[in-house]
Every structure is written in structure tokens, then in C-alpha cells.
GROMACS .gro file of C-alpha atoms in nm:
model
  359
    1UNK     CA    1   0.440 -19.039   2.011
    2UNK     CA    2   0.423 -19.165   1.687
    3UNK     CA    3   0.097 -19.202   1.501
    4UNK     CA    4  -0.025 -19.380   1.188
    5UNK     CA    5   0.013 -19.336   0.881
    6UNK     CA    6  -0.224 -19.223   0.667
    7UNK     CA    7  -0.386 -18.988   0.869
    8UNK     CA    8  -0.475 -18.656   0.738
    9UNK     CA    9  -0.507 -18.505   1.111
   10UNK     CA   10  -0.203 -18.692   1.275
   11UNK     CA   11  -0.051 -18.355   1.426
   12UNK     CA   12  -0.374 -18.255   1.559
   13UNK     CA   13  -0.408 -18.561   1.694
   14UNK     CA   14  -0.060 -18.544   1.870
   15UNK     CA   15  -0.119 -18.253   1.988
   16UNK     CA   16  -0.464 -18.282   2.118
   17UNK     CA   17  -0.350 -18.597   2.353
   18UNK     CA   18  -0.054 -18.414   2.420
   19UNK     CA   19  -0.266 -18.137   2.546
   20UNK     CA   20  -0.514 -18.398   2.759
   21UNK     CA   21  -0.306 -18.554   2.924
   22UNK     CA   22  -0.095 -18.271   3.054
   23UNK     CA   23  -0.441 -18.144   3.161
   24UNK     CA   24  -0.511 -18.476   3.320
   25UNK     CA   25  -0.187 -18.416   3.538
   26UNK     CA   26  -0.277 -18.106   3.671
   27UNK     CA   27  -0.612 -18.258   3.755
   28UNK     CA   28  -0.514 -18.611   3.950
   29UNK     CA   29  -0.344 -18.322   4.189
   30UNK     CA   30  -0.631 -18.127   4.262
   31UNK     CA   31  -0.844 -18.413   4.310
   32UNK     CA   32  -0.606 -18.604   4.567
   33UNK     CA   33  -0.621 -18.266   4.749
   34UNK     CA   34  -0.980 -18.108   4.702
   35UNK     CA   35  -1.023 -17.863   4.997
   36UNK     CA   36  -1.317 -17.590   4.964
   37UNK     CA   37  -1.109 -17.318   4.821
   38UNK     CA   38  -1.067 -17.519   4.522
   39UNK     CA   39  -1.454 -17.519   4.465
   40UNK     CA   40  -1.641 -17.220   4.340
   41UNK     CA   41  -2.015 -17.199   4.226
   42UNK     CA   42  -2.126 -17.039   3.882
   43UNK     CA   43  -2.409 -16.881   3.824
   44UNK     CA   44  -2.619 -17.174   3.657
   45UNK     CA   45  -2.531 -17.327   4.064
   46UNK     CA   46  -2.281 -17.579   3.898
   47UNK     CA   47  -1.990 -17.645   4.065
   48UNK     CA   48  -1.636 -17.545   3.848
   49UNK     CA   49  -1.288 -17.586   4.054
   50UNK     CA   50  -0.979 -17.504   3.994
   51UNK     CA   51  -0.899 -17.762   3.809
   52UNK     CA   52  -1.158 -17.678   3.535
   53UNK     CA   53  -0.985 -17.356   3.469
   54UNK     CA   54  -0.666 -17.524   3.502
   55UNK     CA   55  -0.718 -17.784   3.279
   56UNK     CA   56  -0.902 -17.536   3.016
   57UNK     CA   57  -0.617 -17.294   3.019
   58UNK     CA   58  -0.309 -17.613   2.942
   59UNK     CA   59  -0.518 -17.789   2.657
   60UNK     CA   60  -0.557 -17.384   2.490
   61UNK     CA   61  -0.155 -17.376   2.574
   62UNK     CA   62  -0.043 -17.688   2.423
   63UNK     CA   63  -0.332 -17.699   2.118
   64UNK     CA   64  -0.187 -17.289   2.029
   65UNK     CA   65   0.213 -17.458   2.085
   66UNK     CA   66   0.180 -17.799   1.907
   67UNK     CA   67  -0.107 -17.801   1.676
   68UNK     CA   68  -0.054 -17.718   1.312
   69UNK     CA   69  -0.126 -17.328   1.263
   70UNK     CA   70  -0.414 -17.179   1.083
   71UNK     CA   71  -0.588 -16.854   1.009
   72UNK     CA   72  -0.740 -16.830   1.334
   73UNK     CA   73  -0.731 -17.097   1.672
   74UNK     CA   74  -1.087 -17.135   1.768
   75UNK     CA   75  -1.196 -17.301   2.111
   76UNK     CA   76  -1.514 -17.368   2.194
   77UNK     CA   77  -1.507 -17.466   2.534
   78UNK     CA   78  -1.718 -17.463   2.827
   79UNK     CA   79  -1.532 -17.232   3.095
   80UNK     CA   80  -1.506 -16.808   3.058
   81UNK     CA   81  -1.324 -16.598   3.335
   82UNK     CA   82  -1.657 -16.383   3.420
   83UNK     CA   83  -1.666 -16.524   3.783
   84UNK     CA   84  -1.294 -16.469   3.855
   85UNK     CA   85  -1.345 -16.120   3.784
   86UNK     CA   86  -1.572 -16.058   4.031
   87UNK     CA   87  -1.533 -15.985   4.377
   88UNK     CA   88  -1.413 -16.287   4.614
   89UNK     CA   89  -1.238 -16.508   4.376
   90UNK     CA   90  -0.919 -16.416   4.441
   91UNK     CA   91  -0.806 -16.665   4.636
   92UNK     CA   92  -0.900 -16.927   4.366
   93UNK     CA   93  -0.754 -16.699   4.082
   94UNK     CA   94  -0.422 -16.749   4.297
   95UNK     CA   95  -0.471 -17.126   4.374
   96UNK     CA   96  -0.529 -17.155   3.977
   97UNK     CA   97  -0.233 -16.941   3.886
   98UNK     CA   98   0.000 -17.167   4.109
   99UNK     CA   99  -0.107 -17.476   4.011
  100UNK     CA  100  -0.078 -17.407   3.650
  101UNK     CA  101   0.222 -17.285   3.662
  102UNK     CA  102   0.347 -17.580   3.871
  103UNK     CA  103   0.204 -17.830   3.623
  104UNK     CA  104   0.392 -17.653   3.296
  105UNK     CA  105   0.698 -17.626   3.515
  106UNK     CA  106   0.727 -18.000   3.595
  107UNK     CA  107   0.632 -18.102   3.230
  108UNK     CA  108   0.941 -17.902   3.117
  109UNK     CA  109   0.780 -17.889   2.758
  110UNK     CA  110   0.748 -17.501   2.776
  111UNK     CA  111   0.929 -17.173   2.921
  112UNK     CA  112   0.584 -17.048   2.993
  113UNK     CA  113   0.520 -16.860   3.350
  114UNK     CA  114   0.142 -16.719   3.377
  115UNK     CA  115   0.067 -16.399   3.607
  116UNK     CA  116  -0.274 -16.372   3.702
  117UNK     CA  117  -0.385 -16.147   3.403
  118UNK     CA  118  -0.251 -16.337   3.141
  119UNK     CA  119  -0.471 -16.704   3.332
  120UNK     CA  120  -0.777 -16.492   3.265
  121UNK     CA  121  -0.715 -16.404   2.937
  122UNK     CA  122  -0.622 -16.774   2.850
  123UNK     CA  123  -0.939 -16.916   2.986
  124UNK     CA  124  -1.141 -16.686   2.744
  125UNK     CA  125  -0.957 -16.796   2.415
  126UNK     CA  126  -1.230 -17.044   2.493
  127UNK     CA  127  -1.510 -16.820   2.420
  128UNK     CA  128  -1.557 -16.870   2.033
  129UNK     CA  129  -1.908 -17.011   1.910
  130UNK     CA  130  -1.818 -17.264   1.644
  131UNK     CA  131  -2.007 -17.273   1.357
  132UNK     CA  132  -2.020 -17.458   1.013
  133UNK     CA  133  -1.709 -17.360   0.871
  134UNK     CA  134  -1.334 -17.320   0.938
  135UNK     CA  135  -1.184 -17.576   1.224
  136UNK     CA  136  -1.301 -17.522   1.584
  137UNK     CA  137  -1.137 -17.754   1.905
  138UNK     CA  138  -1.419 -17.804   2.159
  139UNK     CA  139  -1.349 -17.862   2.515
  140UNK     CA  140  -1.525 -17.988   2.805
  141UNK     CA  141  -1.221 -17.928   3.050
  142UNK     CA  142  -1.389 -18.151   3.331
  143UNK     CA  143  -1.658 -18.327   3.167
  144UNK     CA  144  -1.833 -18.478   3.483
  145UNK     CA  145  -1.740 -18.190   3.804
  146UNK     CA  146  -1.985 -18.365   4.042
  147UNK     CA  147  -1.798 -18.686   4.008
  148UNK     CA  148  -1.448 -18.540   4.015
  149UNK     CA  149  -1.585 -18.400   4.293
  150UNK     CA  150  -1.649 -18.679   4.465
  151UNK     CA  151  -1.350 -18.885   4.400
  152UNK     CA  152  -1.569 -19.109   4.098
  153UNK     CA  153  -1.506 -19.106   3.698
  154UNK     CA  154  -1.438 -18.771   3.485
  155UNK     CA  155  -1.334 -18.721   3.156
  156UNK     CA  156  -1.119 -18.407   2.971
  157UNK     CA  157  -1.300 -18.458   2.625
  158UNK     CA  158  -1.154 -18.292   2.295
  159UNK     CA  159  -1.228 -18.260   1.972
  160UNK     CA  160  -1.190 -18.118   1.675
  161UNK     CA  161  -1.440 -17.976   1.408
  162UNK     CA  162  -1.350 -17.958   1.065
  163UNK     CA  163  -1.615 -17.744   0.841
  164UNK     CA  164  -1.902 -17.864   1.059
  165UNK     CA  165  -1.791 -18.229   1.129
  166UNK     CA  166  -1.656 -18.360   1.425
  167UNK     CA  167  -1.341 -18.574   1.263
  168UNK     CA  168  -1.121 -18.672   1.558
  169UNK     CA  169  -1.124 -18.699   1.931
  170UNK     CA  170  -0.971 -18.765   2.270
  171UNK     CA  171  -1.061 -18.882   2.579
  172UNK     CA  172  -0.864 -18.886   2.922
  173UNK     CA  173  -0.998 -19.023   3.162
  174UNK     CA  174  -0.788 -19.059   3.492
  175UNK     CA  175  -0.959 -19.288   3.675
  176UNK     CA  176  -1.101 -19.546   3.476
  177UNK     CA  177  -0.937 -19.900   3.456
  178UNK     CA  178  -0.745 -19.946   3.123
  179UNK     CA  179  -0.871 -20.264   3.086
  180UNK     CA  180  -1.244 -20.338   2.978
  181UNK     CA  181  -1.410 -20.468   3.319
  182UNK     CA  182  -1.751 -20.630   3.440
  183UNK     CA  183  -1.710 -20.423   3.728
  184UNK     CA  184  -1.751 -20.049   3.606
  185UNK     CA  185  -1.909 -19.884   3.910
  186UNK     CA  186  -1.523 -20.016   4.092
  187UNK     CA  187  -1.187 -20.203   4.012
  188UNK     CA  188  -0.974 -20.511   4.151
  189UNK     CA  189  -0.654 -20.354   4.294
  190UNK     CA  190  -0.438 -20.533   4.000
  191UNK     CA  191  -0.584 -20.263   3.720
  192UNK     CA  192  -0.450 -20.030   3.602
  193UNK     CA  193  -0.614 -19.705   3.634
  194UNK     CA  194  -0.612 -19.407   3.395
  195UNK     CA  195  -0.733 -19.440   3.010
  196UNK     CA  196  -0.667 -19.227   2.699
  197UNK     CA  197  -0.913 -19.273   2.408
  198UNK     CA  198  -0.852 -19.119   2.089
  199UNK     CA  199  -1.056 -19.143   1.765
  200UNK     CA  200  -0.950 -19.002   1.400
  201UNK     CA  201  -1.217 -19.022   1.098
  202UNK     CA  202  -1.131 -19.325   0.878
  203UNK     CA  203  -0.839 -19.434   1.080
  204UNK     CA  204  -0.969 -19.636   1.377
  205UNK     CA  205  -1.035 -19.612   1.767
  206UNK     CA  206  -0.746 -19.691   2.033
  207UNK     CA  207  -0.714 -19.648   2.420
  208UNK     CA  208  -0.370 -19.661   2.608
  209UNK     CA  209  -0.251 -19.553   2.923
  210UNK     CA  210  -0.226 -19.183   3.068
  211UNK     CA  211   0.110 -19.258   3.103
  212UNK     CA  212   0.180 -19.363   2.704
  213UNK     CA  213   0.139 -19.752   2.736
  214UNK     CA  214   0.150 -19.950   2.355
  215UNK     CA  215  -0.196 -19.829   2.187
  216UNK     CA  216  -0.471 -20.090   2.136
  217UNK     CA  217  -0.781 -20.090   1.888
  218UNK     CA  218  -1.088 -20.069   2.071
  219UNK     CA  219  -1.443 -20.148   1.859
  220UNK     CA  220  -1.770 -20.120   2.014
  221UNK     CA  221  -1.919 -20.493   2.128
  222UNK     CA  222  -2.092 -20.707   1.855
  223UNK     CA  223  -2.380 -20.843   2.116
  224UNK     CA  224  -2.712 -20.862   1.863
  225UNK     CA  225  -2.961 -20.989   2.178
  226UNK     CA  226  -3.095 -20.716   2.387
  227UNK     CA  227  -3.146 -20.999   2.632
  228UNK     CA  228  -2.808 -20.985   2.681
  229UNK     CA  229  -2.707 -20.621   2.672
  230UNK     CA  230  -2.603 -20.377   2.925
  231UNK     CA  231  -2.642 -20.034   2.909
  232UNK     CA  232  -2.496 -19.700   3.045
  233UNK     CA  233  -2.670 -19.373   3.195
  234UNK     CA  234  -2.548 -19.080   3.374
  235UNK     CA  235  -2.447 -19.125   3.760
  236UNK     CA  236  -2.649 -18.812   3.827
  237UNK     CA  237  -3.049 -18.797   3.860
  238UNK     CA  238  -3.006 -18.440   3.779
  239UNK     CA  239  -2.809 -18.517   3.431
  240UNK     CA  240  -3.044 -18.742   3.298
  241UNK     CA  241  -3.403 -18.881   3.360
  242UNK     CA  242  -3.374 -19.223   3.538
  243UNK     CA  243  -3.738 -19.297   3.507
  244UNK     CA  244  -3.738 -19.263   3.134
  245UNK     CA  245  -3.443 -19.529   3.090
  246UNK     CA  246  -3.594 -19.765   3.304
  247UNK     CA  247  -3.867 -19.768   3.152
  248UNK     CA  248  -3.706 -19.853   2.781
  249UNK     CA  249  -3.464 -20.100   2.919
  250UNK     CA  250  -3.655 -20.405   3.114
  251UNK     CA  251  -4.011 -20.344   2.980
  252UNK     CA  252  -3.935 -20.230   2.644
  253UNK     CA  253  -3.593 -20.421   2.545
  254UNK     CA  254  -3.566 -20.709   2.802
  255UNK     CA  255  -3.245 -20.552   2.926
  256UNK     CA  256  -3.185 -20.793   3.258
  257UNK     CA  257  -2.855 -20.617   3.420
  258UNK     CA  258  -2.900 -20.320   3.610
  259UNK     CA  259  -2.786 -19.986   3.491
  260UNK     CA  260  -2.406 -19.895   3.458
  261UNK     CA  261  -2.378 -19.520   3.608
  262UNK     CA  262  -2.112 -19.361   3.582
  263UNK     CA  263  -2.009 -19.027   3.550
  264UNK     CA  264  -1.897 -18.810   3.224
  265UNK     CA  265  -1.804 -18.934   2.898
  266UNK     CA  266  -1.607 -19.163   3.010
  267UNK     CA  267  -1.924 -19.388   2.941
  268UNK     CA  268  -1.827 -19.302   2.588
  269UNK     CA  269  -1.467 -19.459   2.615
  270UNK     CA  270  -1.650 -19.762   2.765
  271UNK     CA  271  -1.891 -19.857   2.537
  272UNK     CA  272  -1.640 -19.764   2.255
  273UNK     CA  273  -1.417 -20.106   2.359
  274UNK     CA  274  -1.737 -20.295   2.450
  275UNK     CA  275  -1.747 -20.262   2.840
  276UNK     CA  276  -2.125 -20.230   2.783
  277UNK     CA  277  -2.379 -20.232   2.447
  278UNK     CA  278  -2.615 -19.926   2.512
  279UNK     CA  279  -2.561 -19.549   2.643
  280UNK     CA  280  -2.854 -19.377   2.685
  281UNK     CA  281  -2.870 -18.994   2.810
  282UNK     CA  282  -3.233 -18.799   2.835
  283UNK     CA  283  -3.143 -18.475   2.936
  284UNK     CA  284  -3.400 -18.276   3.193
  285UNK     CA  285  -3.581 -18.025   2.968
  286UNK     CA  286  -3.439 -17.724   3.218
  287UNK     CA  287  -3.104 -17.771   3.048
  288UNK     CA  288  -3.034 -17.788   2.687
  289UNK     CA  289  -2.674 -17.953   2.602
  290UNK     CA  290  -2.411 -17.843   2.485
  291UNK     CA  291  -2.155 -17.956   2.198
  292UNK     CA  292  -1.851 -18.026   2.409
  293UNK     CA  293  -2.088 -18.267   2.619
  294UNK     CA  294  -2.058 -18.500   2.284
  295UNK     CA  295  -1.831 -18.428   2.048
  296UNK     CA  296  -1.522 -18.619   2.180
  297UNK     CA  297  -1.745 -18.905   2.294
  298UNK     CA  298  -1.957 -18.920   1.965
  299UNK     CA  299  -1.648 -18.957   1.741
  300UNK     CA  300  -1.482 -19.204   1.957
  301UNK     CA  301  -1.795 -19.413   1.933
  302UNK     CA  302  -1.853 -19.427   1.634
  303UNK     CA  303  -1.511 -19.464   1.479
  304UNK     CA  304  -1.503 -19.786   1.646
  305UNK     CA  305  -1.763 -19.892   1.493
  306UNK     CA  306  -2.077 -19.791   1.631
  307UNK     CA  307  -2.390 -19.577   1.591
  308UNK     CA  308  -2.476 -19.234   1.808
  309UNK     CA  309  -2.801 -19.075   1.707
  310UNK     CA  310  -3.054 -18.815   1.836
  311UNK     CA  311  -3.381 -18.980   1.990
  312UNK     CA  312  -3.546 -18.868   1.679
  313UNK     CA  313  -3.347 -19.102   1.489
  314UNK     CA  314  -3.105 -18.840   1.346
  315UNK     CA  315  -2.748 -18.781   1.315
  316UNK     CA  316  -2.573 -18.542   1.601
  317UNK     CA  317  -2.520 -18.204   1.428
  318UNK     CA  318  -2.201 -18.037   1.569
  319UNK     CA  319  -2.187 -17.763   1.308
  320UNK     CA  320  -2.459 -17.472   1.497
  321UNK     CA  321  -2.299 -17.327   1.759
  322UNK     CA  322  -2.227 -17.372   2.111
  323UNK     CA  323  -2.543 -17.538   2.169
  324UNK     CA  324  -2.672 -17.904   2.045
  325UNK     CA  325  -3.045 -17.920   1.925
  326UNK     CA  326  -3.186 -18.268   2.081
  327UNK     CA  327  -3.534 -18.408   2.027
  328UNK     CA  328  -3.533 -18.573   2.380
  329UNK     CA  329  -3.224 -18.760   2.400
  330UNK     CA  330  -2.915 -18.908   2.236
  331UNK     CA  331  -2.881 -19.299   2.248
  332UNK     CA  332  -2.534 -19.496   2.133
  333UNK     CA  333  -2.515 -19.845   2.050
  334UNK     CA  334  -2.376 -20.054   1.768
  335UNK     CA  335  -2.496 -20.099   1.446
  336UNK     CA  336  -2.696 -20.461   1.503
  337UNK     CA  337  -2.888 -20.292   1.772
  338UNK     CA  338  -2.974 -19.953   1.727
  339UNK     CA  339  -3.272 -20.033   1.491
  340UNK     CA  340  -3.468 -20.216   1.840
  341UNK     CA  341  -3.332 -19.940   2.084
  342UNK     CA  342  -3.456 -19.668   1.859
  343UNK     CA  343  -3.797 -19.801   1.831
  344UNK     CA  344  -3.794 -19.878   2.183
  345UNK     CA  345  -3.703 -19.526   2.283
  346UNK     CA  346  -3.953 -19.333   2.067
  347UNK     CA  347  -4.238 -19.594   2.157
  348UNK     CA  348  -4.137 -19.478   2.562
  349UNK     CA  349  -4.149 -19.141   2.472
  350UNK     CA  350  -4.453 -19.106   2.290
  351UNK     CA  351  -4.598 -19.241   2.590
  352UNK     CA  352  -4.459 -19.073   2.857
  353UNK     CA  353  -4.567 -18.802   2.637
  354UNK     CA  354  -4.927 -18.915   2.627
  355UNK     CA  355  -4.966 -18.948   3.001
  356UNK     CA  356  -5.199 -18.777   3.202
  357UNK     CA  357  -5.007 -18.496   3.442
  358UNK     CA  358  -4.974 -18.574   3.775
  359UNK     CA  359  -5.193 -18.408   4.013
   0.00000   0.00000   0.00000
């Protein structure tokens, strides 16, 4: 897969789609055959399956096999093995052993088997905290479980941190249409389903197949009329406050079409080749996000051309940890519009703010 030139993180970037996409695989076969054993609960009540660790454990593989060495691999990613040590899990420590194995088998890249041990040690090289300096990857394995879950859009989002800044990034997402679309929430049966975003500092956005299709250069849309714009929010209630963004779209911005909601970042990949104009995500104040629900996303955005800030009007700081600290909300748009939509989303949050407590 040859890449081009001029870029200073080419063999990362290799090897991080490399790594996606063979994660990707293993996924598309857990979700064509979800049955409850594949399902287990964490603590925080979210849903992780098999395919989480799955996917966690072949992105650590291929990043450690293909990625340029240095002092120390660092991967910040979302899943640990503390429930799969505990009493019960067994039977999904076996269905994740299998499947792995099966996956790096059929790829034929590596002459790699994994006993059950050695999967739990794997899915813990994802355990570092990040920080300002050095390089850290930063993994969301299955970036929207709820809709992989139910059969709707999911992303495996990558990136990689260079001394605090987030300078490339990858995005596979199985089953959204290659091809930009008015018609996000579905697809005509002609399109081609299953997209691969990638994003390097200074050398421009693409998307192309799963399957290693001719590479196109995405940019974000150039619409400079609100009127006109459409905008993106998070499929679940519980992921983001609904109220709040319908409040700042029609009354505030004179946004006409409904919301696009959709799950994970593959909103991201979207607005990054101008499917839509606005992505807004207000987080409940119970959970407090977390770097890998950004990072790939952010740089992706942004590379082609458009603008992700904090609510607060700031830039998204990747460089403190595992943890992101928001003022409210992030909000992505292009450049033409993001001075309105800012002002629009503080002026609804100062007054959601200022209202009186329901009774």
C-alpha cells in the first residue's frame, strides 16, 4: 500500500490502516453472528463483546509488528482484561481466543497463535495513560458498541500522538457507504459499503475502501449558509443531550433538515468529505470523555480542512492523559461556519444554564 511522499509518518500510517482493517475483519464476523455469549457487561453497565477485545488485541499486534520501533510502544486504549479475570468469563475468554486466532490465521501476515494467557496480556498493553511527551497510539477498538450491537454504524478509530499532538489518524468504518450520500441514516443497494479514512498532519485527508479501493481526497463541505446546513449528533440519547442540539440548530442557526444520527465516529469520516456541515456532541455530565472518543475523528476533520473545537471555543487538548477536559461539548464544522455555530452554542448554553430547575 503505497503512500505519499513526503510524509514524515508514512510507516505509521501503513501500519495503523494495516492494523484497522485487519481489526475490521475480525469484527464484520462477529457482528453477522452476534449471539449473547459474545456480549458481556462492564462495570460502568456498558456493553463490550468480543469483538472489542478482539479488535483491541490485532491493532496492538500489527502496530508492535509493522510500525517503526521506538523506546517504548504505548497504547492508550479503551479495553483492560480486569473482567475476563473474574469469575464467569470464560466462555467469552475462549470465544475471543478462537476468533482471534482465526482472523490472524486467514490474514496469513503472521505465524502468531494466542493461548488464553498471552489474549489477556495483549489486551492490557493497552493500559498506558498518554501524556505530553514521547508517541502514544490511542484506540477506541469499537467506537460506537450499542450500534454494532444493533447491526447500525461503528467505527475502529486510531491515532497517533506525537509529544502531545494528535498528527495522524484512521478510521474504519465497516458499514458506512463509500460514497458521500443524502441518505446517511440507510443506503441504495448499488453502494458500496465499508470506508477507511485516514488523515496525516500536512499531507491531506483520503477515504477508500476496506478492501484497498484507489484512495480519494476528501475535504470537509464549503456550505457558508446555516440555512442550508445539516448537522450530525450521536444516535444515542444517552451519548449526547438531544434537547441541547435542538435547541442551537432551528432556533438559534435556522438549521431546516432534521438531525443526522448516527452512531460512533464515523460521523467524523462523514462530515470530513462533506456528507453533512455540523457535528455537534454534548456529553451528559455523568460521563466525562475520553481521548480515544476524538482523537482519530478530530485529526481526520480537520486535516481536510475543517475546524473541531471545545464549546468554550478552544482547541481539543490530547496531551493530559486518558481523559479529555470539555467545557460542555465539542462542535466540528468548517472554517466559514464555526464563528455562527460557536456563538450559537455558548448563547444556548448560557441559557440552559440560567434556567430555573425543574420542579
Amino acid at each position: 500500500m503505497s503512500q505519499p511522499a513526503g510524509n514524515p509518518y508514512a510507516a505509521e500510517l501503513a501500519a495503523a490502516k494495516k492494523a484497522v482493517v485487519l481489526a475490521a475483519r475480525l469484527c464484520q464476523m462477529v457482528q453477522q453472528n452476534i449471539v449473547q455469549s459474545s456480549v458481556h457487561t462492564k462495570a460502568d453497565k456498558s456493553p463490550v463483546t468480543v469483538a472489542d477485545y478482539g479488535s483491541q488485541l490485532l491493532v496492538s499486534l500489527v502496530l508492535k509488528m509493522e510500525a517503526p520501533p521506538s523506546d517504548s510502544f504505548s497504547l492508550v486504549a479503551e479495553e483492560d482484561s480486569e473482567e475476563l479475570r473474574k469469575d464467569g468469563a470464560e466462555e467469552i475468554l475462549e470465544n475471543i481466543t478462537e476468533l482471534v486466532n482465526e482472523t490472524i490465521v486467514d490474514d496469513g501476515s503472521y505465524s502468531i497463535l494466542f493461548s488464553k494467557e498471552g489474549i489477556l496480556a495483549a489486551i492490557d498493553d493497552g493500559k498506558s495513560e498518554g501524556g505530553p511527551s514521547g508517541r502514544h497510539w490511542v484506540l477506541d477498538p469499537i467506537d460506537g458498541t450499542k450500534g454494532f450491537l444493533r447491526g447500525g454504524q461503528y467505527a475502529i478509530a486510531l491515532a497517533l500522538i506525537d509529544e502531545g499532538k494528535v498528527v495522524l489518524g484512521v478510521l474504519a468504518c465497516p458499514n458506512l457507504p463509500l460514497g458521500s450520500t443524502g441518505n446517511l441514516n440507510g443506503s441504495s443497494s448499488g453502494d458500496q459499503i465499508g470506508a477507511l479514512f485516514s488523515a496525516t498532519i500536512g499531507c491531506g485527508a483520503e477515504v477508500e475502501s476496506l478492501q484497498g479501493s484507489v484512495r480519494h481526497k476528501i475535504s470537509v463541505c464549503s456550505i457558508d449558509n446555516l440555512v442550508n446546513a445539516s448537522f450530525f449528533e450521536s444516535y444515542e440519547g444517552a451519548h449526547t443531550m438531544h434537547d441541547l442540539t435542538s435547541s442551537i440548530a432551528e432556533p438559534k442557526l435556522g438549521v431546516q433538515a432534521p438531525p443526522v444520527r448516527m452512531d460512533s465516529q464515523a460521523k467524523y469520516g462523514a462530515l470530513a468529505r462533506g456528507d453533512g456541515a455540523i457535528y455537534l456532541c454534548f456529553p451528559h455530565k455523568c460521563y466525562r470523555e475520553k481521548i480515544w472518543d476524538h482523537a482519530a475523528g478530530s485529526i481526520v476533520v480537520t486535516v481536510a480542512g475543517g475546524v473541531v473545537r471545545h464549546a468554550s471555543g478552544e482547541d481539543l487538548d490530547f496531551s493530559k492523559g486518558r481523559c479529555l477536559d470539555l467545557d460542555t461539548g465539542i462542535i466540528a464544522t468548517n472554517k466559514l461556519l464555526m464563528p455562527s455555530l460557536l456563538k450559537a452554542v455558548q448563547d444556548a448554553i448560557k441559557e440552559k444554564n440560567q434556567a430555573p430547575s425543574p420542579l
